[in-house]
GROMACS .gro file of C-alpha atoms in nm:
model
   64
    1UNK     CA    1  -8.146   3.052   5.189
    2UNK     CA    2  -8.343   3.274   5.012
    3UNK     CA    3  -8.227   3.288   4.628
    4UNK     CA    4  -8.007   3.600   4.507
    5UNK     CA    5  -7.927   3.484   4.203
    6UNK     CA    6  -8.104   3.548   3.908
    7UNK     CA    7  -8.169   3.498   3.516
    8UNK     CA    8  -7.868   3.602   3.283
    9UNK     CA    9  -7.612   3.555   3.605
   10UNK     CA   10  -7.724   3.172   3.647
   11UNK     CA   11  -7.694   3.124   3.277
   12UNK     CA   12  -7.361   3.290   3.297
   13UNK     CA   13  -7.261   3.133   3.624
   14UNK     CA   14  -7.333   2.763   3.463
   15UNK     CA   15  -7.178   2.830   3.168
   16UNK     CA   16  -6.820   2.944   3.277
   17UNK     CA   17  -6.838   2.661   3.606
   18UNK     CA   18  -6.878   2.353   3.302
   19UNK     CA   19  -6.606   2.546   3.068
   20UNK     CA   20  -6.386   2.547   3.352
   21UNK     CA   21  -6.456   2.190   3.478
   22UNK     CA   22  -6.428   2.067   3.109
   23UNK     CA   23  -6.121   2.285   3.035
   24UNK     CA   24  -5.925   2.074   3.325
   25UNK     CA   25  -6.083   1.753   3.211
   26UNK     CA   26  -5.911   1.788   2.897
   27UNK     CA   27  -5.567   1.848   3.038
   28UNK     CA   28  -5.596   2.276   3.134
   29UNK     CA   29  -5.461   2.344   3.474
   30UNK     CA   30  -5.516   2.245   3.789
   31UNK     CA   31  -5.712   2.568   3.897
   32UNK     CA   32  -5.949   2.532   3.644
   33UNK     CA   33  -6.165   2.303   3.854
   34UNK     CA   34  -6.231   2.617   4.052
   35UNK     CA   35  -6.506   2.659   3.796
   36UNK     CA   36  -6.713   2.365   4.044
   37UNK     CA   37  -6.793   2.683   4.257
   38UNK     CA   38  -6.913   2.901   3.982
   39UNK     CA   39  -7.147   2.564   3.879
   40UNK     CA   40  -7.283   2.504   4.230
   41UNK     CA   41  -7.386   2.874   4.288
   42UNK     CA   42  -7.598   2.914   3.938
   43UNK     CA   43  -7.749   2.564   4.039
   44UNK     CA   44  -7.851   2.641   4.355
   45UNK     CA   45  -7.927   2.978   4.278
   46UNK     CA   46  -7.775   3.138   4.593
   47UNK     CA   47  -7.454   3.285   4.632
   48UNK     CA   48  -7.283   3.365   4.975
   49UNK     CA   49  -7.090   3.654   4.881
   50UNK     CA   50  -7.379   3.823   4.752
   51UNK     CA   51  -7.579   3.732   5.047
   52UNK     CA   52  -7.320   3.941   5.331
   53UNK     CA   53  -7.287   4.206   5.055
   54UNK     CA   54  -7.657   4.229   5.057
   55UNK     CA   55  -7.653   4.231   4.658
   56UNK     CA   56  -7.919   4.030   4.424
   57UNK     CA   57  -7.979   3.999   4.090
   58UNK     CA   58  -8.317   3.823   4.106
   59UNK     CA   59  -8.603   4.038   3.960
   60UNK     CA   60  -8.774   4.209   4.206
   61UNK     CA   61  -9.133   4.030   4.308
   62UNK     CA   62  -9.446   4.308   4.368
   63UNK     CA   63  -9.632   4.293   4.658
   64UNK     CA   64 -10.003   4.296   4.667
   0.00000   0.00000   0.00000
C-alpha cells in the first residue's frame, strides 16, 4: 500500500475521526462512530477510495 495521504488531510482526517468517536462517547448518535474510518485512514496514511480514483495528496518526491 503505497501512502496517498498526505500532510494537512491526515491532520484533518484525525481530527474529525476522534471528534466523531468522542461525540458518540458522550451520548451523540449512533452514526457518529463512523468517524473510526476517518481515524484509521489518517493513521495509516492510505485511503482506498483515493487509491481506485488514482488521487493523492502526498507531496510529490523528485527523482534523481
Amino acid at each position: 500500500m503505497k501512502p496517498n495521504v498526505g500532510g494537512i488531510d491526515r491532520i484533518l482526517r484525525i481530527v474529525v475521526g476522534l471528534a466523531l468517536i468522542g461525540w458518540a462517547v458522550m451520548g451523540g448518535p449512533v452514526w457518529a462512530w463512523i468517524g473510526a474510518l476517518p481515524l484509521a485512514t489518517g493513521a495509516i496514511g492510505w485511503c482506498p477510495p483515493y487509491a481506485v480514483f488514482g488521487f493523492s495528496t502526498c507531496a510529490m518526491k523528485k527523482q534523481s
